[in-house]
PDB file of C-alpha atoms in Angstrom:
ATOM      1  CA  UNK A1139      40.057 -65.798  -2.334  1.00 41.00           C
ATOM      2  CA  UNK A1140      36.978 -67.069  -4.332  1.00 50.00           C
ATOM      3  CA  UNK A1141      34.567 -64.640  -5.349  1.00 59.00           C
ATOM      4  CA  UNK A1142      31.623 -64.071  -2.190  1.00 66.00           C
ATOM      5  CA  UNK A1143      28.015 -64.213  -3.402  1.00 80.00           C
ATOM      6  CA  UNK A1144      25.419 -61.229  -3.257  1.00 75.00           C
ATOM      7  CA  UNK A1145      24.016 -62.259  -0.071  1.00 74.00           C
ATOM      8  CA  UNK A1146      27.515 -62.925   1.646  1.00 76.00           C
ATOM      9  CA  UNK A1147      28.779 -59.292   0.488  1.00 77.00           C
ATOM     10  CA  UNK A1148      25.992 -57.567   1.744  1.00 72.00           C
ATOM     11  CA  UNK A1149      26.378 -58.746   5.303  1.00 72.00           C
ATOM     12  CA  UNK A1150      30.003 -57.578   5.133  1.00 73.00           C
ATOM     13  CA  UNK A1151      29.032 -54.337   3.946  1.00 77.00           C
ATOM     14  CA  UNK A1152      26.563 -54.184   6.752  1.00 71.00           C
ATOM     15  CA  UNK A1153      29.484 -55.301   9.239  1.00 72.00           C
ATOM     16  CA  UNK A1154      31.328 -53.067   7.531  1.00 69.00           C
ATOM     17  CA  UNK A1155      28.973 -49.843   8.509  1.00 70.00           C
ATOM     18  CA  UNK A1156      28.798 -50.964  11.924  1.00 66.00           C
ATOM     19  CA  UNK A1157      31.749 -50.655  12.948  1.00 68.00           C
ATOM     20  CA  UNK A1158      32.690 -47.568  10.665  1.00 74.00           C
ATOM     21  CA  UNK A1159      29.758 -46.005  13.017  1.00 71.00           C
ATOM     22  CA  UNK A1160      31.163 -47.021  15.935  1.00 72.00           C
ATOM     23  CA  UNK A1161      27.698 -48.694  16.579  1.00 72.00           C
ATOM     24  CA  UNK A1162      28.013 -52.222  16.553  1.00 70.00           C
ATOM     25  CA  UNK A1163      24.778 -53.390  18.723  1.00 67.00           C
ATOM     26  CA  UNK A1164      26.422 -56.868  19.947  1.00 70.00           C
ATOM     27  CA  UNK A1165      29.731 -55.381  20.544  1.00 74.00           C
ATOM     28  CA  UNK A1166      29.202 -54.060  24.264  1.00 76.00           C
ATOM     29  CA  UNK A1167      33.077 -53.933  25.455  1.00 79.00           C
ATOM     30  CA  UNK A1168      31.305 -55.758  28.298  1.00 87.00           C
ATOM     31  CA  UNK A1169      32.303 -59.998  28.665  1.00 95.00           C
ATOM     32  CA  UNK A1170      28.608 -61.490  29.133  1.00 92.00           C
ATOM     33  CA  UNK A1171      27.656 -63.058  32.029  1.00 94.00           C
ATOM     34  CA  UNK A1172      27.063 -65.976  30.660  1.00 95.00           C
ATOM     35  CA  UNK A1173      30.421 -66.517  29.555  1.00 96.00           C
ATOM     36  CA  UNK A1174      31.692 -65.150  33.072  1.00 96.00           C
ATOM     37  CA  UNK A1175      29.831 -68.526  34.294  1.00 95.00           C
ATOM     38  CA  UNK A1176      31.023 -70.697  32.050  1.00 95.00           C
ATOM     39  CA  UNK A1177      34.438 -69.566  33.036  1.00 97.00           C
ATOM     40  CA  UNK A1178      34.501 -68.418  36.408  1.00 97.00           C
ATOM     41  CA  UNK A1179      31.415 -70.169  37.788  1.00 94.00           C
ATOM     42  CA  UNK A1180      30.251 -73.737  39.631  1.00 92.00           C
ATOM     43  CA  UNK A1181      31.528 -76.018  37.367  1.00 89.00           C
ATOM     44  CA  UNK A1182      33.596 -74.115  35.447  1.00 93.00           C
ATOM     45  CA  UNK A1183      35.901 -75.553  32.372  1.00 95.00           C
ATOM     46  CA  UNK A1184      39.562 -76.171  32.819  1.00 96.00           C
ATOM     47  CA  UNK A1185      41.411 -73.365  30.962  1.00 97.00           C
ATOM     48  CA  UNK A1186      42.318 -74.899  27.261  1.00 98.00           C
ATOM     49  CA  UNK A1187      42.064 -73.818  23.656  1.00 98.00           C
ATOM     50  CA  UNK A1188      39.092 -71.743  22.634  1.00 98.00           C
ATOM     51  CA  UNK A1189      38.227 -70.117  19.682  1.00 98.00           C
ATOM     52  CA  UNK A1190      35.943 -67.286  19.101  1.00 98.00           C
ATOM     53  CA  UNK A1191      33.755 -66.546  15.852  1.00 98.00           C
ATOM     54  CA  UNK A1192      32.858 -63.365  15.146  1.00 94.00           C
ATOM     55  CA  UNK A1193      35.307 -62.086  17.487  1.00 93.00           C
ATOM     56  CA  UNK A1194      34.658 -58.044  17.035  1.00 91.00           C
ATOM     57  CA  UNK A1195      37.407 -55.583  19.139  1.00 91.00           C
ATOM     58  CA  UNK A1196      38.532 -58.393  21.345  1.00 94.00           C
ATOM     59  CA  UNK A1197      36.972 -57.958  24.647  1.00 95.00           C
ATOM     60  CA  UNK A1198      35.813 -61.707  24.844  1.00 97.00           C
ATOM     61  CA  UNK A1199      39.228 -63.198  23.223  1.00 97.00           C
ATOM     62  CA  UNK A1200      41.516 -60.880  25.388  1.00 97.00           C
ATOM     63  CA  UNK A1201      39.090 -62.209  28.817  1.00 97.00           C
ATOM     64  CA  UNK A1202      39.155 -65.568  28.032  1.00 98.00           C
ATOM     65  CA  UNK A1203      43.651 -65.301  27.711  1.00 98.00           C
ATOM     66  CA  UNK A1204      43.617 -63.440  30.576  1.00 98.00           C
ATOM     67  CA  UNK A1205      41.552 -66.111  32.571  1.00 98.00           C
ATOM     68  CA  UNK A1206      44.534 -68.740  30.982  1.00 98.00           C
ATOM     69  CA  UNK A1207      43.063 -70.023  28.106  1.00 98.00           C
ATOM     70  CA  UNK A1208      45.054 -70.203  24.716  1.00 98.00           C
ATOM     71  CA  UNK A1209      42.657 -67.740  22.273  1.00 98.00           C
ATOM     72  CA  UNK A1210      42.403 -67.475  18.900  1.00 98.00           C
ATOM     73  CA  UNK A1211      39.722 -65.440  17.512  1.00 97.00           C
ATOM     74  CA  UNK A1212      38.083 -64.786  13.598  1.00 97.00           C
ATOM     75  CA  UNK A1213      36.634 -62.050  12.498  1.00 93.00           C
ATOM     76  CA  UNK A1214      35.349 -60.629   9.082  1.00 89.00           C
ATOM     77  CA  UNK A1215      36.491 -57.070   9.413  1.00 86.00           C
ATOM     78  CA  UNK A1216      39.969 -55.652   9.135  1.00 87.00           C
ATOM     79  CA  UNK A1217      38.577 -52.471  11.174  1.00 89.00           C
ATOM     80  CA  UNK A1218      37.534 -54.790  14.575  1.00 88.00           C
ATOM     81  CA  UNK A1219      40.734 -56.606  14.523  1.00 92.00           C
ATOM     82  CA  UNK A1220      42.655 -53.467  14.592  1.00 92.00           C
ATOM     83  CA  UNK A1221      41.259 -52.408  18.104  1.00 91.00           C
ATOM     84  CA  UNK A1222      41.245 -56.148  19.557  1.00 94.00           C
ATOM     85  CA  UNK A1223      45.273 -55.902  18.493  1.00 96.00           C
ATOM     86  CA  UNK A1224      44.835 -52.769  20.409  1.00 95.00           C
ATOM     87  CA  UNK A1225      43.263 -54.398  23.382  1.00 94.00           C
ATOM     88  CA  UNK A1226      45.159 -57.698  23.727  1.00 96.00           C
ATOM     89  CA  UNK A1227      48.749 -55.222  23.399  1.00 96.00           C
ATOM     90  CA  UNK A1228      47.346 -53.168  26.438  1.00 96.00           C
ATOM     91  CA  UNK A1229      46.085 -55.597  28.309  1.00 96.00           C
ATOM     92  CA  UNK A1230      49.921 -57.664  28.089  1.00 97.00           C
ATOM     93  CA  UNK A1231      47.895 -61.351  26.670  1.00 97.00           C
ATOM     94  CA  UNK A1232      48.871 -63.334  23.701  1.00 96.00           C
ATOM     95  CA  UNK A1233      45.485 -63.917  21.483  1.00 97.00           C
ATOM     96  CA  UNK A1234      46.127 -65.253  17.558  1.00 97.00           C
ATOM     97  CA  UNK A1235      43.702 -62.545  15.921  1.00 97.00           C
ATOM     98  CA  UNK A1236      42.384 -63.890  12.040  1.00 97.00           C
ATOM     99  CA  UNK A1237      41.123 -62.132   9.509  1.00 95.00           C
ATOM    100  CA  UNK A1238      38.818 -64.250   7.763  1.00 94.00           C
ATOM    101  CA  UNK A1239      35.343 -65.472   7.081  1.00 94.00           C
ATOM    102  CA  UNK A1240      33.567 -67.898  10.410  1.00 96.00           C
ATOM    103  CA  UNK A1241      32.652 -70.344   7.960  1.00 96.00           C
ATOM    104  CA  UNK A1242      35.834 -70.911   5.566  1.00 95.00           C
ATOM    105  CA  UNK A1243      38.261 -72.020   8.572  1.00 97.00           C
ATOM    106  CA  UNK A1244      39.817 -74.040   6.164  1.00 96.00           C
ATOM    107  CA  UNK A1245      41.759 -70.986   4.765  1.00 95.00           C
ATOM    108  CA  UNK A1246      42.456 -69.985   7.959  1.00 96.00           C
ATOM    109  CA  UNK A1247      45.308 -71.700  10.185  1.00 92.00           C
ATOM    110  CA  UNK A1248      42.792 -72.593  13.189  1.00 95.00           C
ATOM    111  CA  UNK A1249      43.725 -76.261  13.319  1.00 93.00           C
ATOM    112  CA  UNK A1250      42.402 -77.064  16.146  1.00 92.00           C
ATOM    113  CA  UNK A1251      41.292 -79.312  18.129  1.00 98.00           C
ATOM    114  CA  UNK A1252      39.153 -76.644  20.478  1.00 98.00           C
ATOM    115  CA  UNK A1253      37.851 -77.087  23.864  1.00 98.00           C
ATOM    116  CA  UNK A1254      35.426 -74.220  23.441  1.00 98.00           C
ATOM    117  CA  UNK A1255      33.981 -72.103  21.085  1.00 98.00           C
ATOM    118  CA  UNK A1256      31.654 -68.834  21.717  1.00 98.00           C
ATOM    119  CA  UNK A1257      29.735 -67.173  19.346  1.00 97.00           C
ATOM    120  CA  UNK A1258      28.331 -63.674  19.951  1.00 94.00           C
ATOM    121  CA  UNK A1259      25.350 -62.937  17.151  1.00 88.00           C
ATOM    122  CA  UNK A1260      28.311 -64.297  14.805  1.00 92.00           C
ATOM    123  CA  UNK A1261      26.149 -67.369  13.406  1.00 94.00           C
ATOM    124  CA  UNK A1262      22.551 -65.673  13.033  1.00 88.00           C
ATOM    125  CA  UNK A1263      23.850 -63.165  10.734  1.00 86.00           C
ATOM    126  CA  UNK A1264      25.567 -65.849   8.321  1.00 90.00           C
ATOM    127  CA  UNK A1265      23.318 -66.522   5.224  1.00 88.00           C
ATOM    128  CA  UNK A1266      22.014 -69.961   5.209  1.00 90.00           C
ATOM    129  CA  UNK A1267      23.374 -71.350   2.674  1.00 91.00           C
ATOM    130  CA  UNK A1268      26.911 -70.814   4.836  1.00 93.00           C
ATOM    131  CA  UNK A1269      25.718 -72.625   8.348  1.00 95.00           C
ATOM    132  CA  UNK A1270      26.569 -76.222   7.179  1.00 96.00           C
ATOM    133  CA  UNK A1271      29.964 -75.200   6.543  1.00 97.00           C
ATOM    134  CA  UNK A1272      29.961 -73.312   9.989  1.00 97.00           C
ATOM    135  CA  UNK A1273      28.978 -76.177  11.256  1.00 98.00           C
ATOM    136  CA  UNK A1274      31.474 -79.158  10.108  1.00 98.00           C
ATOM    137  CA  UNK A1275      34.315 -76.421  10.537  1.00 98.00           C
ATOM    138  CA  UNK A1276      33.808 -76.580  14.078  1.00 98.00           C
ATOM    139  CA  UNK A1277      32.992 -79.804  14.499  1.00 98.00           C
ATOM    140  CA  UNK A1278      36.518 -80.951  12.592  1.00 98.00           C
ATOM    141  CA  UNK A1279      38.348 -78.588  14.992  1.00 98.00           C
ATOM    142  CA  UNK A1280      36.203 -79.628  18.567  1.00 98.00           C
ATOM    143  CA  UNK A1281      37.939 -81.994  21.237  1.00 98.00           C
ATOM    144  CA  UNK A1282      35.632 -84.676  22.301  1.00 97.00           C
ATOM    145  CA  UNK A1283      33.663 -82.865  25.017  1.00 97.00           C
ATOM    146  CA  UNK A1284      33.950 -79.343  23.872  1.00 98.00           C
ATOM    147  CA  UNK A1285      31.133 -76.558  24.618  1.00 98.00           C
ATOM    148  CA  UNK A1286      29.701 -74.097  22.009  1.00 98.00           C
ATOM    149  CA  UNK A1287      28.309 -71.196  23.116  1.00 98.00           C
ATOM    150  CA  UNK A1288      26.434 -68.980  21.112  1.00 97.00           C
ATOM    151  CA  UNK A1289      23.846 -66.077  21.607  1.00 94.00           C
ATOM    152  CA  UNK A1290      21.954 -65.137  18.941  1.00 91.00           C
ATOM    153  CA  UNK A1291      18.158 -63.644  18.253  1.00 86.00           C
ATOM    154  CA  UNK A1292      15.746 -66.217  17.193  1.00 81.00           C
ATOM    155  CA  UNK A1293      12.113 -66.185  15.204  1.00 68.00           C
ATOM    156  CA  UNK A1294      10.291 -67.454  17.751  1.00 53.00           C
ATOM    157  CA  UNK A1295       9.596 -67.293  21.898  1.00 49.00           C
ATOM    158  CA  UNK A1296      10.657 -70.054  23.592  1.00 46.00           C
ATOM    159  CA  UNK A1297       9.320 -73.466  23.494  1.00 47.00           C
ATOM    160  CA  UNK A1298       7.303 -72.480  20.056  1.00 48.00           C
ATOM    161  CA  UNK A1299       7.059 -75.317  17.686  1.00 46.00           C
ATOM    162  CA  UNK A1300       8.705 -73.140  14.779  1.00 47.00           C
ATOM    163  CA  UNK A1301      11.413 -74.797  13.408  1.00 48.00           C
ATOM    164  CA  UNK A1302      12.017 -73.465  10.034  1.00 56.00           C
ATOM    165  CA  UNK A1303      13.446 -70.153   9.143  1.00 54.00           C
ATOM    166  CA  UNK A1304      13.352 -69.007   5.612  1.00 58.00           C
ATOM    167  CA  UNK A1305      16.268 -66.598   5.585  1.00 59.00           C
ATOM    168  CA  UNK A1306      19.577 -65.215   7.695  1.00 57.00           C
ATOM    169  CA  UNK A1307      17.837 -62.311   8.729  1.00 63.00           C
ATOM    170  CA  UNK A1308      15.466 -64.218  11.061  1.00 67.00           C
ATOM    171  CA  UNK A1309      18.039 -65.377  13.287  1.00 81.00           C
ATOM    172  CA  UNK A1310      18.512 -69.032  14.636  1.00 90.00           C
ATOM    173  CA  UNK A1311      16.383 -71.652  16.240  1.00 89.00           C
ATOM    174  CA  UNK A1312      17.430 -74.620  18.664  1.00 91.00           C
ATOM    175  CA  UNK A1313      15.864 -76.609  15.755  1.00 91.00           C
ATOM    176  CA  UNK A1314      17.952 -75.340  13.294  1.00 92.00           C
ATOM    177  CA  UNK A1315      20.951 -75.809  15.805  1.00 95.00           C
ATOM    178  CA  UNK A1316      20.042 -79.653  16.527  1.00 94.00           C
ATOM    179  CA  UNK A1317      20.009 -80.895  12.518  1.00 94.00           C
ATOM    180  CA  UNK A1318      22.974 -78.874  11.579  1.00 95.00           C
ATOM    181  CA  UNK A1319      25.091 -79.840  14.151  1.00 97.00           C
ATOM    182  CA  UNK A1320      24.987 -83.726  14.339  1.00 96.00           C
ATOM    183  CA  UNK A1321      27.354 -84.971  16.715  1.00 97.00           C
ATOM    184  CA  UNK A1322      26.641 -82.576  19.345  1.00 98.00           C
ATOM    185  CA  UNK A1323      23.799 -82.047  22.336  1.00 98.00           C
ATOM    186  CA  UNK A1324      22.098 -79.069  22.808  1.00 97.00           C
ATOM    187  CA  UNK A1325      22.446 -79.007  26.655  1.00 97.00           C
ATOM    188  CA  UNK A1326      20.851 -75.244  27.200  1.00 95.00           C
ATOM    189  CA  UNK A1327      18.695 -72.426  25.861  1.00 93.00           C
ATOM    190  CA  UNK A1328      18.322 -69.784  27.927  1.00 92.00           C
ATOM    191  CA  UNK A1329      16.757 -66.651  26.856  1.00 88.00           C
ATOM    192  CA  UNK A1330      18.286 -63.782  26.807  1.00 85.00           C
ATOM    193  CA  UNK A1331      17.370 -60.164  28.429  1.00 81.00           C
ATOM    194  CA  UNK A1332      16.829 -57.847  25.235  1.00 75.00           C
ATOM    195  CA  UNK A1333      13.942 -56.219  23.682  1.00 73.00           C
ATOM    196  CA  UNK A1334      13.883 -58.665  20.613  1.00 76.00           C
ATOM    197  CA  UNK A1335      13.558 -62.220  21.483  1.00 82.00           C
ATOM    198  CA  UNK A1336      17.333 -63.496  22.065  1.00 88.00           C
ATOM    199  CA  UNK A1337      19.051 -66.682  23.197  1.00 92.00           C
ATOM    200  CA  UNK A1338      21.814 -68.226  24.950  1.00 95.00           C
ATOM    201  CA  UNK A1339      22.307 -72.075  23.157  1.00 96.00           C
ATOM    202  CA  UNK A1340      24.823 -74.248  24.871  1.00 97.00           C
ATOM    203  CA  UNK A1341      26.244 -76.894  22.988  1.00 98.00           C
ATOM    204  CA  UNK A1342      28.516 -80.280  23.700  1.00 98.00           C
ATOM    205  CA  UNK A1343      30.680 -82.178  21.669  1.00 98.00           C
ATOM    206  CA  UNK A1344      30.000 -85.651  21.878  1.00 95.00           C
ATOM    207  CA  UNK A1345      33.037 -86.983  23.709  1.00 82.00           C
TER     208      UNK A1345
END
């Protein structure tokens, strides 16, 4: 694999010590609501494929199988994977579990085509001069019609005029979201219920 930059190693390491800790701050072991809906709710989507980006220990990949959707799931660290392998083999579900980097799909057998993707806090904490490639890989891999949905913190409160954000660490915008994803509607952003300013963006393929 092709040598990472400065910027992309040090948000490994910093994965990395999260989960060494034990004290990764987006990885609850609780499925969000807001995936529950999307799921389980009025209007639900049809089980399909889905494939999650930043996937963590597995909670959200081993309750979107067990709901009958076919999962595969990407994450960064070696450590995370172990306990979603952990997870999935406990809870009986078949989920394809990748090591590998959210924005290099290419190298990663993830051919798609996807019917939904989720992103928990995976895309605000890729450095910026990785989100294009985020971008097209899902878009290559996304059904006509797919959803994205991502939560991630953001710069501004909602409805601010902000649209520019100088570097990874100050999250994502629905701005940011709508030029780097061309070919897709931003249907929803709903804030979300932390102490930092967070939001839920929901995304659809054009068909």
């Amino acid at each position: 694999m092709d040598q990472r930059d400065p910027e992309e190693e040090a948000v490994r390491r910093a994965l990395e010590g999260y989960y060494r800790a034990g004290k990764a701050p987006w990885d609850t072991g609780v499925t969000p609501p807001e995936l529950v809906a999307l799921v389980e709710g009025g209007g639900a989507l049809p089980p399909g494929r889905a494939l999650e980006l930043g996937s963590g220990t597995g909670t959200n990949a081993v309750y979107l199988a067990q709901h009958g959707w076919e999962v595969a799931a990407v994450d960064l660290i070696d450590r995370a994977l172990d306990q979603a392998r952990q997870k999935a083999a406990e809870t009986g579900v078949a989920v394809r579990l990748l090591h590998g980097d959210a924005t290099r799909l290419d190298e990663l057998d993830v051919p798609g085509p996807f019917d939904l993707f989720f992103d928990l806090s995976c895309y605000c904490g890729i450095p910026l001069h990785r989100r294009d490639a985020y971008a097209a890989g899902l878009t290559h891999r996304a059904a006509p019609g797919a959803r994205l949905l991502m939560f991630g913190y953001g710069p501004e409160p909602l409805g601010s005029s902000a649209t520019e954000i100088a570097s990874w660490a100050a999250g994502v915008t629905a701005d940011e979201l709508r030029a780097r994803f061309p070919g897709w509607e931003l249907l929803d952003v709903t804030p979300g219920t932390n102490s930092v300013p967070t939001f839920w963006f929901t995304l659809r393929r054009d068909a």
